[in-house]
Coordinates of C-alpha atoms in Angstrom, one line a residue:
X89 CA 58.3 135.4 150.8
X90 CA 59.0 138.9 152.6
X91 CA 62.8 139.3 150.9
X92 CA 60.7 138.3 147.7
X93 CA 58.0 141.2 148.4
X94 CA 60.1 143.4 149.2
X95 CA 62.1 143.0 146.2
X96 CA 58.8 143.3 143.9
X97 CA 58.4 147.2 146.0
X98 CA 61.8 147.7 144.5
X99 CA 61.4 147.4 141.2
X100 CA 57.5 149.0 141.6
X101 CA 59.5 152.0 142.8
X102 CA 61.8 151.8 140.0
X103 CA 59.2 151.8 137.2
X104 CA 57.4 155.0 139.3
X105 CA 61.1 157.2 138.9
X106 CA 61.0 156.3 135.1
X107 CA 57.4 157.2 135.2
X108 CA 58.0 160.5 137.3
X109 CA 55.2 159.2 140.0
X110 CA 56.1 160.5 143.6
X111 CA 53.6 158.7 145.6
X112 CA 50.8 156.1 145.4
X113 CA 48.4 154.9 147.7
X114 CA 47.7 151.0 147.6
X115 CA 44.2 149.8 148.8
X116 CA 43.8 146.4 146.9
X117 CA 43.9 143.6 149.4
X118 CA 45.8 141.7 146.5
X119 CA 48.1 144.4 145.4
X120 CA 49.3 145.2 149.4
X121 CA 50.0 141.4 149.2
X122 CA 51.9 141.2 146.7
X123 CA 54.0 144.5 147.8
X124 CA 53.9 144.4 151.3
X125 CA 53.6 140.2 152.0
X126 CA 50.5 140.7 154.1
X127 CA 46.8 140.5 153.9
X128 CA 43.9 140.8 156.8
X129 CA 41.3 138.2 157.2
X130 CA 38.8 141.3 157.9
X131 CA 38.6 143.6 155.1
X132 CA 37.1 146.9 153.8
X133 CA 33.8 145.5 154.2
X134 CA 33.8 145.8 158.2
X135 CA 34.5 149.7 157.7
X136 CA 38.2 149.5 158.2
X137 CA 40.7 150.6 155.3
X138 CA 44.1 149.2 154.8
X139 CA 46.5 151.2 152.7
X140 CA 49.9 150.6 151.3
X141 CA 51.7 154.0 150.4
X142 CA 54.9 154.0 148.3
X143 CA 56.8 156.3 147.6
X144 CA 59.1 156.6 144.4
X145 CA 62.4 157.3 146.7
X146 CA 61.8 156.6 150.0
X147 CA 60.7 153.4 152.6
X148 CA 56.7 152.4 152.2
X149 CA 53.9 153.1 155.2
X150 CA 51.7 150.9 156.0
X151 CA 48.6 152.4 157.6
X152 CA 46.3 149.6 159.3
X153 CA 43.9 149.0 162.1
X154 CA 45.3 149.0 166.1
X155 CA 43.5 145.9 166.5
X156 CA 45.3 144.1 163.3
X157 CA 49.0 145.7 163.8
X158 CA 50.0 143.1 165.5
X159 CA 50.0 140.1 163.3
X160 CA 50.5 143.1 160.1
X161 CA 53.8 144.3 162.2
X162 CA 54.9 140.7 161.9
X163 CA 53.7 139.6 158.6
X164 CA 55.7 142.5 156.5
X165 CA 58.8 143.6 155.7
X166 CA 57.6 147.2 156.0
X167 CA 59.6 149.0 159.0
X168 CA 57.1 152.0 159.0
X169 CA 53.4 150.7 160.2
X170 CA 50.9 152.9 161.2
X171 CA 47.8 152.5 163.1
X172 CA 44.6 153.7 163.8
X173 CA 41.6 153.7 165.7
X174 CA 37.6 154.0 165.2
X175 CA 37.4 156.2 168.1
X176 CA 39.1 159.2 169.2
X177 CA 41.8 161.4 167.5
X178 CA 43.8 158.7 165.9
X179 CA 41.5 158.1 162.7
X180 CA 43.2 156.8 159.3
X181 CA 42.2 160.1 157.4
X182 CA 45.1 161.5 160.0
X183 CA 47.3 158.9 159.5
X184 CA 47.1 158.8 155.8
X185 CA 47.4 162.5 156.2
X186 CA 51.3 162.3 157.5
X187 CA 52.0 160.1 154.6
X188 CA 51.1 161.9 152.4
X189 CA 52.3 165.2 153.5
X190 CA 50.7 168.1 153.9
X191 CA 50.6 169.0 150.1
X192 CA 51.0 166.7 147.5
X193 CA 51.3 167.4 144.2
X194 CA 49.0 164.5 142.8
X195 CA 48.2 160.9 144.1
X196 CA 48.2 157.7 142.3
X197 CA 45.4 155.3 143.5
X198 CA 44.0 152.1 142.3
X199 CA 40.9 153.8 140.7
X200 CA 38.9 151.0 139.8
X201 CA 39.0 149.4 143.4
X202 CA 39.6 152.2 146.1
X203 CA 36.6 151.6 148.5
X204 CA 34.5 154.5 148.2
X205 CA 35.2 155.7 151.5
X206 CA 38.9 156.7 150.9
X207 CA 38.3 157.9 147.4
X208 CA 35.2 160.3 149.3
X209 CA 38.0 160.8 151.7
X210 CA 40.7 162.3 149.5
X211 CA 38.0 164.1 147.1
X212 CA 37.1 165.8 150.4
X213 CA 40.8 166.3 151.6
X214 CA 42.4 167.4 148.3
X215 CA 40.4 168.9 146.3
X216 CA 42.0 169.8 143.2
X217 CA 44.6 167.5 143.7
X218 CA 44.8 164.9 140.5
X219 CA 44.4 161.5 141.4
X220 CA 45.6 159.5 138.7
X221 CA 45.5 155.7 137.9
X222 CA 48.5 153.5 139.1
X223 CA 47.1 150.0 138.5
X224 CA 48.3 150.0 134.9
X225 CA 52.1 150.5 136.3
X226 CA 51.7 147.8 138.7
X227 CA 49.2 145.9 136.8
X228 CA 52.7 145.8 133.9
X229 CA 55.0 144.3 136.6
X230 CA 52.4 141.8 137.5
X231 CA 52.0 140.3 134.3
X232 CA 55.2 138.5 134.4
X233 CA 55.4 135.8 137.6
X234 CA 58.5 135.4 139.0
X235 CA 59.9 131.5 139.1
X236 CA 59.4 132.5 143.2
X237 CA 55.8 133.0 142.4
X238 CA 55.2 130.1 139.8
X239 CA 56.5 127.8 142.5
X240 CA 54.0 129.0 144.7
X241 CA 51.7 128.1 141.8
X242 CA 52.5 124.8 141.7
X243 CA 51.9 124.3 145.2
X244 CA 48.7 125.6 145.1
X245 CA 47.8 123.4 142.1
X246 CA 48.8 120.2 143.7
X247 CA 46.2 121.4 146.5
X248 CA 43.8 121.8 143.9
X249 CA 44.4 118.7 142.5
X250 CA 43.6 117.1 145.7
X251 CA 40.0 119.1 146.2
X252 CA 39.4 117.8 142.6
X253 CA 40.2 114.1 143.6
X254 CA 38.1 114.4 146.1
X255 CA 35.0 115.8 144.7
X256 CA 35.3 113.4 142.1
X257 CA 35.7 110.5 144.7
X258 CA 32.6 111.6 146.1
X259 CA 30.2 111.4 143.6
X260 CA 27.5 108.6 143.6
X261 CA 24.0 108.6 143.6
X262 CA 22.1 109.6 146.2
X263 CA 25.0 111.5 147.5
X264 CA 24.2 115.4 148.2
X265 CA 25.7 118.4 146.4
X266 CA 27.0 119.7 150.3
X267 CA 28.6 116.5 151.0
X268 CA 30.9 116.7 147.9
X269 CA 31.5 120.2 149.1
X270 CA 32.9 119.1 152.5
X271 CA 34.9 116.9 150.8
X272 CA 36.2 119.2 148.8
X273 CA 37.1 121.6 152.1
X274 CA 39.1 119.0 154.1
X275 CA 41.3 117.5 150.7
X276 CA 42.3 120.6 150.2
X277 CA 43.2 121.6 153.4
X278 CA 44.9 119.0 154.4
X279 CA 46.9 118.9 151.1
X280 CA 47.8 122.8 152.1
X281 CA 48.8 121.9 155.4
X282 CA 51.6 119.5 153.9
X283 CA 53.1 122.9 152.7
X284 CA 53.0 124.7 155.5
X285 CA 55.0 124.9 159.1
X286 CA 54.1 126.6 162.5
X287 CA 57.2 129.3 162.3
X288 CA 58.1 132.4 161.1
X289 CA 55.7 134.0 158.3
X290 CA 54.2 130.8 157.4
X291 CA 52.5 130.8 160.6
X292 CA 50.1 133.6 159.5
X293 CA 49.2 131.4 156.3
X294 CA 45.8 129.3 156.8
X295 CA 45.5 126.2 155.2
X296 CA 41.7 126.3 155.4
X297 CA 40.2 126.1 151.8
X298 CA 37.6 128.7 151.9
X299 CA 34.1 130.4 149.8
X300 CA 31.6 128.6 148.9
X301 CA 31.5 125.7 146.8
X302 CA 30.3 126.5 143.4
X303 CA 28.9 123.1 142.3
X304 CA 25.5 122.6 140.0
X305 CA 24.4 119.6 139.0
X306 CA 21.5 117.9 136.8
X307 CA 19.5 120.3 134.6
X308 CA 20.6 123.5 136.3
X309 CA 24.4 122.9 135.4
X310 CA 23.7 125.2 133.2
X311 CA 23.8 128.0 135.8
X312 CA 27.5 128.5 135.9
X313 CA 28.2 130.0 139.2
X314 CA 25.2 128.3 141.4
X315 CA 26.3 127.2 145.2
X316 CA 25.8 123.9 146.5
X317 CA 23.2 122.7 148.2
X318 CA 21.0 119.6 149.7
X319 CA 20.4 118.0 145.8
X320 CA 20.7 114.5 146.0
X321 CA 22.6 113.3 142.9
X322 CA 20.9 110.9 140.5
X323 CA 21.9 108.5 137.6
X324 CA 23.1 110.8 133.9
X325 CA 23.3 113.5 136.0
X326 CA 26.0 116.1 134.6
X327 CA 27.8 117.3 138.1
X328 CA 30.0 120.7 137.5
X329 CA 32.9 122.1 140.3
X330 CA 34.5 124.7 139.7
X331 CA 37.4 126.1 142.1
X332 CA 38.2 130.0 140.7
X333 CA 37.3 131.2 144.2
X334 CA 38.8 128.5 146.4
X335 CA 41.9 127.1 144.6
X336 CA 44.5 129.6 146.2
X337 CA 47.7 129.3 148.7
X338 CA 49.7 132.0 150.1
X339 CA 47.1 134.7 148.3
X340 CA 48.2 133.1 144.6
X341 CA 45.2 132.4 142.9
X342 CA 44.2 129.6 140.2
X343 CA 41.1 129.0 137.9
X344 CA 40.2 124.8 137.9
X345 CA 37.1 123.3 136.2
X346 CA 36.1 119.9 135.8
X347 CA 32.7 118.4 134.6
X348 CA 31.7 115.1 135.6
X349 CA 28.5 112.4 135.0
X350 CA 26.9 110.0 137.3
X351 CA 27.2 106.6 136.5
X352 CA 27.0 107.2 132.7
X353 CA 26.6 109.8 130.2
X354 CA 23.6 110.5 127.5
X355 CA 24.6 111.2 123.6
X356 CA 23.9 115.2 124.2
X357 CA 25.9 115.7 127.3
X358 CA 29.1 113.7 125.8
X359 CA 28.7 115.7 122.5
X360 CA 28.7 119.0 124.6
X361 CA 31.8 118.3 126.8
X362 CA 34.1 117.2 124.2
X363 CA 33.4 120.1 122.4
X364 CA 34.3 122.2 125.6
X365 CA 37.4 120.1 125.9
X366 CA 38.4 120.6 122.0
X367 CA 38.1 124.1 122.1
X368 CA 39.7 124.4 125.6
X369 CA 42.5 122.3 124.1
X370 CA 42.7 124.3 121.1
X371 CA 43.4 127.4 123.1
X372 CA 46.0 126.1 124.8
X373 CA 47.6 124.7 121.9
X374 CA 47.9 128.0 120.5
X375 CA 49.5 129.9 123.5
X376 CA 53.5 130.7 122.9
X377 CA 55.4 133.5 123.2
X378 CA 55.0 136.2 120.3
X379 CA 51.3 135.1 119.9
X380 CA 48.4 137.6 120.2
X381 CA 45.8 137.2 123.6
X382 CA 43.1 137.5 121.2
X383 CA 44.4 134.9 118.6
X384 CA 44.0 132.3 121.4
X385 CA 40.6 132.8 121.9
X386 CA 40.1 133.1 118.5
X387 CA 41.4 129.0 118.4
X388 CA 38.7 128.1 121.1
X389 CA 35.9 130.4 119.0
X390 CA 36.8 128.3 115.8
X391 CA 36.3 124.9 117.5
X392 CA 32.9 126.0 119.4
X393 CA 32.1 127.3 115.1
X394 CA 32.9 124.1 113.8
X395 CA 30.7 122.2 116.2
X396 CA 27.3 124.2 116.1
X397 CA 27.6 125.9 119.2
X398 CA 28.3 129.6 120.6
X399 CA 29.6 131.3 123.6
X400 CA 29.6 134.4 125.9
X401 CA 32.4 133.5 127.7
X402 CA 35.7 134.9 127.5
X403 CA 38.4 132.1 126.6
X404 CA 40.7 132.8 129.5
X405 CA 41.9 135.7 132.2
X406 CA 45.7 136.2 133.4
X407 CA 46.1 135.0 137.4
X408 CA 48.1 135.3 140.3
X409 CA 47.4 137.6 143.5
X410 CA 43.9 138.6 142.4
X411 CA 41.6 136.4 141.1
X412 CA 41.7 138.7 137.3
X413 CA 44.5 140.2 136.4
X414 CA 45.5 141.7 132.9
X415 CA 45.3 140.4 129.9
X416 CA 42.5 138.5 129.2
X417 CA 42.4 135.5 126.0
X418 CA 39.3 137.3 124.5
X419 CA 38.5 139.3 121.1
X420 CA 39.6 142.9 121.5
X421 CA 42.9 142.0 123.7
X422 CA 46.2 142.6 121.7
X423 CA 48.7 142.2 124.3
X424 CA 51.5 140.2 122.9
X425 CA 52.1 136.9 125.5
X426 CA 55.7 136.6 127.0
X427 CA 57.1 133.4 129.0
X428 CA 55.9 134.1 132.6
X429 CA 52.3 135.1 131.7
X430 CA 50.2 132.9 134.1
X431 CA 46.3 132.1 133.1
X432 CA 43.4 130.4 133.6
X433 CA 41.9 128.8 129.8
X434 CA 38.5 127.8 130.1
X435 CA 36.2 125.9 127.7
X436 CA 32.6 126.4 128.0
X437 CA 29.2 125.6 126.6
X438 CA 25.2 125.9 128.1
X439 CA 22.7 124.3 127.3
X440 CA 20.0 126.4 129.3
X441 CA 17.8 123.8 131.6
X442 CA 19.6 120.7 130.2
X443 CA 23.4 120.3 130.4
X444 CA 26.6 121.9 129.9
X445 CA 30.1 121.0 128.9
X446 CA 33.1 123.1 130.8
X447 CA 36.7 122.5 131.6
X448 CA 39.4 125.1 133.1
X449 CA 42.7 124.4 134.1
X450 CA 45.8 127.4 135.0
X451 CA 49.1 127.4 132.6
X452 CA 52.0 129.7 132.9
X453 CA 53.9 130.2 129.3
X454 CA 56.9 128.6 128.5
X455 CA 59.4 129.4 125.7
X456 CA 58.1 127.4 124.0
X457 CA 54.6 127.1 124.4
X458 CA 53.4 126.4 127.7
X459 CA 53.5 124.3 130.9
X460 CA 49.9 123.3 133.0
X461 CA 50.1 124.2 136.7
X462 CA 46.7 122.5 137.4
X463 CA 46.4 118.8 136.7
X464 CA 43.2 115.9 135.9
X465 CA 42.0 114.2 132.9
X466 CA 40.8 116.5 129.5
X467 CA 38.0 113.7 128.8
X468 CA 34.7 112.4 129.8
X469 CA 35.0 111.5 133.4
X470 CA 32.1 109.6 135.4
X471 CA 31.8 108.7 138.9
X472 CA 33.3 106.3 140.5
X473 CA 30.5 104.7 142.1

């Protein structure tokens, strides 16, 4: 993973001499992943910035808490970490400070996700300096996944595979919406745990699948992104999981959906998911090299057309080390697909305060067309009990 990480610096550096960028500073938990091979488990939102500063010519600097440097020291490849602390003389506005040098001609940051306390910070500290937008550079080199990274993929769609077995295995009636979340946690973790060893950088990786479960069932499946709670299931009842913010391994990201019915399913609710799964299926049939991001939403938007029904939501978003990367399969996105591209294609429908139909499952593009990474029936799926 590191040897991997440290090539993907390489050829970031590369792209920054053709570019004629000198120096960048990283802040993105994802993008310091993907550069540097490490991530905290206690982030920006405790008051304690991580950066990643690369320079176009020279070794990286990572600048990272005293209390973190540790485990960072031993989860990267970068030779040059620096600390700081929250009291005293040793702040990270100094340390970011010697990075930087004492005058630099302009910085590239990640504008649209700098935490508001470093940009404030080098408003402040170099005023008149232009900070200018490097996520487009990286955000280029990201779009393609390395077979390295596809593998990685893989594994973590197997592990989703399992949380999906599982939620599906624990659906009955009478059973609760938090009990077919737990299930969901300890599939899934033990799944990722099969992956994993006790040495070396692995031993940094948790298998623990995290974030709450976003489950609705019954009439307010139409929510979309509702949290489970103490509902008791009951017979008809339309049951949605969906695993964009838990289906991830070594910081590689997925998007999984599945819909399912207790016990049996009524004429509306049958008509509605297989037109989610037509148009879902009609997207993916359409993705190949060559083709157009927008043409394959424009497959899915045909099907949902053809069937009476309409939708807000975008047909797909590109994944990997954050959870929405670039492109996205929506009208208005013109970037031309290439084998490597990894996404997330999504069918969706509501029916507000009835039912819904959805179904999501993560591809990477072949040469051909494309290749699923994430793995359950496309079709009407009831309980088991």
């Amino acid at each position: 993973m590191l040897e991997h990480a440290k090539q993907k610096t390489a050829n970031l550096q590369q792209r920054m001499r053709d570019d004629g960028i000198e120096l960048a500073v990283f802040t993105d938990e994802s993008s310091i992943a993907y550069l540097a091979g490490f991530w905290g488990y206690l982030g920006i939102e405790f008051g304690r910035p991580t950066l990643l500063v690369v320079r176009a010519s020279d070794a990286p600097t990572v600048i990272t808490p005293l209390m973190e440097s540790e485990m960072v020291s031993e989860m990267t490849w970068v030779e040059d970490v620096q600390v700081w602390e929250d009291i005293g003389q040793r702040t990270w506005g100094r340390a970011l400070a010697g990075a930087l040098g004492a005058e630099p001609g302009e910085i590239w940051i990640e504008r649209n996700s700098i935490p508001a306390v470093v940009r404030n910070h080098l408003d402040d500290t170099y005023p008149g300096v232009p900070l200018n937008d490097i996520s487009p550079v990286l955000g280029a080199q990201r779009m393609i996944k390395t077979p390295f990274e596809i593998g990685i993929m893989k594994e973590a769609g197997q592990i989703a595979g399992a949380m999906m077995a599982a939620a599906h295995d624990s659906l009955r009636e009478g059973a609760r919406e938090y009990e077919s979340a737990l299930a969901v946690i300890e599939a899934g973790s033990r799944k990722a745990a099969g992956f994993l060893t006790d040495r070396g950088w692995d031993r940094f990786v948790s298998p623990m699948i995290h974030n709450l479960q976003i489950l609705q069932s019954g009439t307010e499946t139409s929510m979309v992104h509702r949290r489970a709670n103490v509902r008791a299931y009951q017979k008809y009842d339309p049951v949605y999981f969906c695993f964009c913010n838990m289906a991830q391994f070594k910081q590689y990201k997925l998007g999984f959906d599945r819909m399912f019915h207790i016990g049996d399913i009524t004429d509306q609710a049958r008509d509605v998911q297989e037109a989610a799964i037509a148009a879902q299926q009609a997207a993916i049939a359409a993705i190949r090299p060559g083709v157009l991001a927008e043409d394959v939403a424009a497959a899915a938007n045909e099907v949902y057309r053809e069937r009476g029904y309409l939708t807000g939501y975008r047909t797909g978003r590109s994944i990997g080390a954050a959870y929405l990367e670039a492109p996205e399969l929506k009208d208005g996105d013109k970037t031309v697909l290439q084998p490597g591209m990894t996404f997330a294609v999504d069918g969706g429908i509501s029916v507000d305060g009835v039912t819904a139909g959805r179904i999501g499952d993560s591809i990477v593009v072949s040469e051909t067309g494309s290749d699923y990474i994430t793995d359950y029936p496309r079709q009407i799926l009831l309980s088991h009990h």
